[in-house]
Short mmCIF file of C-alpha atoms in Angstrom, two decimals:
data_model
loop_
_atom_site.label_atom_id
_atom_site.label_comp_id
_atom_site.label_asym_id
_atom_site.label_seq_id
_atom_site.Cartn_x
_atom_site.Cartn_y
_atom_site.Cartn_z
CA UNK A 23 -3.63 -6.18 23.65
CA UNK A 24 -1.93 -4.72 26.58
CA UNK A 25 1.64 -3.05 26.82
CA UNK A 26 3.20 -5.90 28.76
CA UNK A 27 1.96 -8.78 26.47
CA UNK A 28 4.44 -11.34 25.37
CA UNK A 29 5.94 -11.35 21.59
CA UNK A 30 6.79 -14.55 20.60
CA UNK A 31 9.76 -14.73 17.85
CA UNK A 32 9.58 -17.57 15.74
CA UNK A 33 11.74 -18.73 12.33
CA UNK A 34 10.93 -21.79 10.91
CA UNK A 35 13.07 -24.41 12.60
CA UNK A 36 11.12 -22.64 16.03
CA UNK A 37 8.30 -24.55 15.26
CA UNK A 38 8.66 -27.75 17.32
CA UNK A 39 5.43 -29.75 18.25
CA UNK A 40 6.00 -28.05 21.64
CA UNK A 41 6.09 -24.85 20.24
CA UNK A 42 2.83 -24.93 18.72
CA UNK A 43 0.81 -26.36 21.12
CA UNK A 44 1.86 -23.87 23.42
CA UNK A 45 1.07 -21.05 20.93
CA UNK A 46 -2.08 -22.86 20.61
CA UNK A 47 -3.11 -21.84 23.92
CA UNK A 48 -2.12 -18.79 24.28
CA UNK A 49 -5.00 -15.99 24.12
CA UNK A 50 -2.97 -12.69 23.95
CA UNK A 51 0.45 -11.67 22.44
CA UNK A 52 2.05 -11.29 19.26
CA UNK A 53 3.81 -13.51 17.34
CA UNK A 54 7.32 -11.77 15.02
CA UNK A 55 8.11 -13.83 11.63
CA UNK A 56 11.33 -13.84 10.85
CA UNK A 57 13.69 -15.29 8.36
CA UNK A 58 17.75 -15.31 7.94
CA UNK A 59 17.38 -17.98 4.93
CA UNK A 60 18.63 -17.13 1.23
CA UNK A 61 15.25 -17.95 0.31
CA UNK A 62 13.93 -15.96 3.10
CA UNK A 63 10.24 -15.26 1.38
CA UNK A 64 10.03 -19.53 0.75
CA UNK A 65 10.75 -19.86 4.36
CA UNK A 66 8.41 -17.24 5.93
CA UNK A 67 5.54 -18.64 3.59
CA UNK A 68 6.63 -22.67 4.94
CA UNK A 69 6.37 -20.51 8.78
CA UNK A 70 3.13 -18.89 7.98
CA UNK A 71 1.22 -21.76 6.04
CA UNK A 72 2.23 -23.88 8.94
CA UNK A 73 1.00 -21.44 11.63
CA UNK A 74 -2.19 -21.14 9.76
CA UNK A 75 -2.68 -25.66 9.57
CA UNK A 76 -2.13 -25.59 13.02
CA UNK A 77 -4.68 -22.94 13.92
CA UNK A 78 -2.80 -20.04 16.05
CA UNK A 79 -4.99 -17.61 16.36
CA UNK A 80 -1.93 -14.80 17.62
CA UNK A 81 -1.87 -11.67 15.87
CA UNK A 82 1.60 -12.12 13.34
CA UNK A 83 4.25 -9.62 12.25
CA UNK A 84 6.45 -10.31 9.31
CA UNK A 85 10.04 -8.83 10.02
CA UNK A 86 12.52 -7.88 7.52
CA UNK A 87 16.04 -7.08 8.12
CA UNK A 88 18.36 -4.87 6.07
CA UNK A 89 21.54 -2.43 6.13
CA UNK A 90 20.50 0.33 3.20
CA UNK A 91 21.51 3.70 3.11
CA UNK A 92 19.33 4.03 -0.21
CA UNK A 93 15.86 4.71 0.58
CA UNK A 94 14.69 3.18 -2.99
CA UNK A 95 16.66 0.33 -2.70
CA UNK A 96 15.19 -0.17 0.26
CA UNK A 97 11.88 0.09 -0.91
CA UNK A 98 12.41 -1.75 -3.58
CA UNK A 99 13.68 -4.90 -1.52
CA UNK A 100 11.05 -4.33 1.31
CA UNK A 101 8.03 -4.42 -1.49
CA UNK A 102 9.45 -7.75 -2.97
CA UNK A 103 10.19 -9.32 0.05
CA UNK A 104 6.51 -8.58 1.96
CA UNK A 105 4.61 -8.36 -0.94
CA UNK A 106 4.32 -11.42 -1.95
CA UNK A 107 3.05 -12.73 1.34
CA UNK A 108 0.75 -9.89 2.07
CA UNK A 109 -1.11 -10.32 -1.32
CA UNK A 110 -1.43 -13.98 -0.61
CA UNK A 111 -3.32 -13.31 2.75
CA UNK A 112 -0.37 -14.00 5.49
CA UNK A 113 0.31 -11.15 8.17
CA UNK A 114 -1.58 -9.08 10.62
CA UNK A 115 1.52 -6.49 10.19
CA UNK A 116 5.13 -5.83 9.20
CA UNK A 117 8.34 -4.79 10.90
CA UNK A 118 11.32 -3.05 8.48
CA UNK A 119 14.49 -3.03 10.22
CA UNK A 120 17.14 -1.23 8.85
CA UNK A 121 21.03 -0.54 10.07
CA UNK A 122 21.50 1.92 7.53
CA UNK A 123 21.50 5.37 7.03
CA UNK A 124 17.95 6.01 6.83
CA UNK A 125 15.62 7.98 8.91
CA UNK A 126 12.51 6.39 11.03
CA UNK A 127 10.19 8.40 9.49
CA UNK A 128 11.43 7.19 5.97
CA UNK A 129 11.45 3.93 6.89
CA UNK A 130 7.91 3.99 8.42
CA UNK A 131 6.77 6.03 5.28
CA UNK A 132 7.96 2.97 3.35
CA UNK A 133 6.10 0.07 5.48
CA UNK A 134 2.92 2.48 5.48
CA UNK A 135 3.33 2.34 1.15
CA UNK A 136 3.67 -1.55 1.25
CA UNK A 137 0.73 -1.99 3.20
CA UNK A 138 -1.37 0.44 1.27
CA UNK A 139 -0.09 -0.95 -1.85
CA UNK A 140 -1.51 -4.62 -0.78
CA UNK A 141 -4.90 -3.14 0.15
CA UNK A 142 -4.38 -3.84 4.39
CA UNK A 143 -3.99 -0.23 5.53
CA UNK A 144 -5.15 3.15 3.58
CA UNK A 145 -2.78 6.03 5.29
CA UNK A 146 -2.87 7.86 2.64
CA UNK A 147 -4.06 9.54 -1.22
CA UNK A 148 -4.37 6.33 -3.91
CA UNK A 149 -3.55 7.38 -6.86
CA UNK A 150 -3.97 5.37 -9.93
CA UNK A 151 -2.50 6.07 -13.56
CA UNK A 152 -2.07 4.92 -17.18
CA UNK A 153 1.41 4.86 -18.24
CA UNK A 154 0.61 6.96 -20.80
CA UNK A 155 0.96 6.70 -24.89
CA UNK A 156 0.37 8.10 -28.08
CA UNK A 157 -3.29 9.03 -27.57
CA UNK A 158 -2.23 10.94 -24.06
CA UNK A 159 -2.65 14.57 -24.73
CA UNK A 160 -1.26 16.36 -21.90
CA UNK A 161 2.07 15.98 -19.69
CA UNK A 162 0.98 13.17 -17.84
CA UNK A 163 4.00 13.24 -15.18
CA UNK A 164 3.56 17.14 -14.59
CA UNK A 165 0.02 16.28 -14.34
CA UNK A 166 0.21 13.62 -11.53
CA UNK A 167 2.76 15.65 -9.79
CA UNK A 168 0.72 18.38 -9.60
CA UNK A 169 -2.37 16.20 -8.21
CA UNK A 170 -0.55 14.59 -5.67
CA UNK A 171 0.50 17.78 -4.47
CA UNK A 172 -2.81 19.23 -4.53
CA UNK A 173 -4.55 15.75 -2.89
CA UNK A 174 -1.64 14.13 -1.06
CA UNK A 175 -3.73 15.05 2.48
CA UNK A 176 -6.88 12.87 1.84
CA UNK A 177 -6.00 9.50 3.23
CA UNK A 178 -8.31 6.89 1.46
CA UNK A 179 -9.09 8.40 -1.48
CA UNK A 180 -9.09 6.80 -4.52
CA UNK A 181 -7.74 9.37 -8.02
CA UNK A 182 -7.63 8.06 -11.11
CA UNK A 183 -5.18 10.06 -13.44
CA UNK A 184 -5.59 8.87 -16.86
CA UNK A 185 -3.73 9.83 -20.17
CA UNK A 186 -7.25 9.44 -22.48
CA UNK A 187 -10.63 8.77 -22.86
CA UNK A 188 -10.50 5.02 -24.54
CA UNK A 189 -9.09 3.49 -21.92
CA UNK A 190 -9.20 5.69 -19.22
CA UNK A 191 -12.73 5.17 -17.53
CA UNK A 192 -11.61 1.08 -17.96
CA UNK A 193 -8.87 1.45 -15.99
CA UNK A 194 -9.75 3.53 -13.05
CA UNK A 195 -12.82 1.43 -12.31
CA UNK A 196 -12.43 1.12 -8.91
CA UNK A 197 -11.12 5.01 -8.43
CA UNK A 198 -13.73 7.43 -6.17
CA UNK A 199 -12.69 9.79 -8.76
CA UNK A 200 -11.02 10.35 -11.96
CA UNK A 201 -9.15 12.87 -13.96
CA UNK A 202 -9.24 11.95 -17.97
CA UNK A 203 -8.00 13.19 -20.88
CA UNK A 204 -11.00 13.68 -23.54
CA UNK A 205 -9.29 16.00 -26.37
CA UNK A 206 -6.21 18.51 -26.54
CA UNK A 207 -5.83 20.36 -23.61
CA UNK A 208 -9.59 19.32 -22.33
CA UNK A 209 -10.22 16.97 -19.19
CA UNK A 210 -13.45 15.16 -18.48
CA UNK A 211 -14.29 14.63 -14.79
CA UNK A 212 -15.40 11.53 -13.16
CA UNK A 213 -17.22 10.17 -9.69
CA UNK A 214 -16.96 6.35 -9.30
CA UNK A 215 -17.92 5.49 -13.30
CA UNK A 216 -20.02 8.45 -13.84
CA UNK A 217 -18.26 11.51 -15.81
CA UNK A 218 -19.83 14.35 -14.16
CA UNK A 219 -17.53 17.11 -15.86
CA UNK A 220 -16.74 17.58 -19.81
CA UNK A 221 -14.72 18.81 -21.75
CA UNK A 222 -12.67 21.13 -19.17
CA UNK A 223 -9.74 23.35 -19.85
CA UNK A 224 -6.30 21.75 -18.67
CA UNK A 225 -5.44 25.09 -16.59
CA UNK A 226 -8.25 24.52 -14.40
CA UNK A 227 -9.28 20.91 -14.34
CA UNK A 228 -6.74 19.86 -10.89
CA UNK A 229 -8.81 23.24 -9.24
CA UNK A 230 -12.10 21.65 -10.38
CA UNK A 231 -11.49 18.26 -8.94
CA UNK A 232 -10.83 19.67 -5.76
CA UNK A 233 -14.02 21.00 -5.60
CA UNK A 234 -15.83 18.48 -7.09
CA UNK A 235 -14.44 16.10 -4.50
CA UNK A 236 -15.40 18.57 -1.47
CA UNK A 237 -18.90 19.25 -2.65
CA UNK A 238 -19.50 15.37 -2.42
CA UNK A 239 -18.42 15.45 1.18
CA UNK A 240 -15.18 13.58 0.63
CA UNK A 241 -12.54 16.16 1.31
CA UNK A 242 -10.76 16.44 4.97
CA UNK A 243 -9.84 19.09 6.30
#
């Protein structure tokens, strides 16, 4: 698509018959949903069914508008306002505006979250973890904190973090790789639904993983 094609911006009552058989013909551009409705999410899903019936083929954008100077209120509102449509298949891509306080890069850090959260666009480490109980033997909080910090730079990858060994493997089934409590202060290590690593003290477990993630060739430098 080049720099100079047209963006169409459309809200529901947009769509006249003339509208969309214009749209219809169009070949290149990009079409901005919108929404200034109460029910904004209702009204963008009426838009985008009814852009879908009719066929048009146009790249589409879901824009959100907002005046935050919270960053997680913001995210918060963002993730139930997109989400929603995202996981049920409508949108190319989304546009957060914002009038607040809060910086570009936070704001793109957010939309980059919301996509990766509804499966359209890995930018960054997955992680996935148990909410821990009872039968989790370790600090689990400390524990992700100090993975993520360790792992943050591997875009696409897939950790597991989980709290113990009856559910853990269960849970993280679709992980690349998985970090499990087995016992007291001992972590098994796992590749897809394999454990390849037992019975490893805490203290050296995150250092392990590391490595066992670079000698299968999926660590960037």
């Amino acid at each position: 698509m080049g720099s100079n094609s047209p963006i169409y911006r459309l809200q529901l009552s947009d769509l006249t018959i003339e509208t969309l058989s214009q749209l219809r013909k169009e070949d290149e551009g990009v079409i901005v949903a919108f929404s200034t409705h109460q029910n904004g999410v209702g009204e963008l899903r009426a838009l985008l069914h009814k852009l879908r019936m009719e066929e048009i083929e146009l790249p589409i954008v879901i824009e959100w508008t907002y005046d935050e100077n919270d960053l997680d209120m913001l995210r918060v509102k963002a993730a139930a306002d997109f989400g929603p449509l995202l996981l049920d298949g409508f949108g190319d891509g989304i546009n957060i505006i914002n009038h607040g306080s809060i910086s570009d890069t936070e704001i793109q850090s957010c939309a980059l979250s919301i996509l990766q959260a509804a499966r359209l666009r890995f930018s960054k480490t997955d992680y996935i973890s148990c909410p821990g109980c009872g039968r989790t033997l370790f600090d689990l909080q400390s524990t992700i904190a100090q993975i993520k910090q360790a792992t943050i730079g591997q875009p696409g990858l897939k950790i597991g973090i989980m709290g113990c060994i009856v559910n853990g493997p269960g849970e993280m089934a679709d992980a690349d790789y998985g970090y499990v409590g087995s016992g007291r202060g001992r972590i098994d290590l796992y590749k897809k639904n394999s454990c390849i690593e037992k019975n490893i003290p805490q203290e050296e477990a995150v250092e392990r993983l590391i490595k066992l993630i670079k000698e299968n060739g999926d660590w960037q430098e």
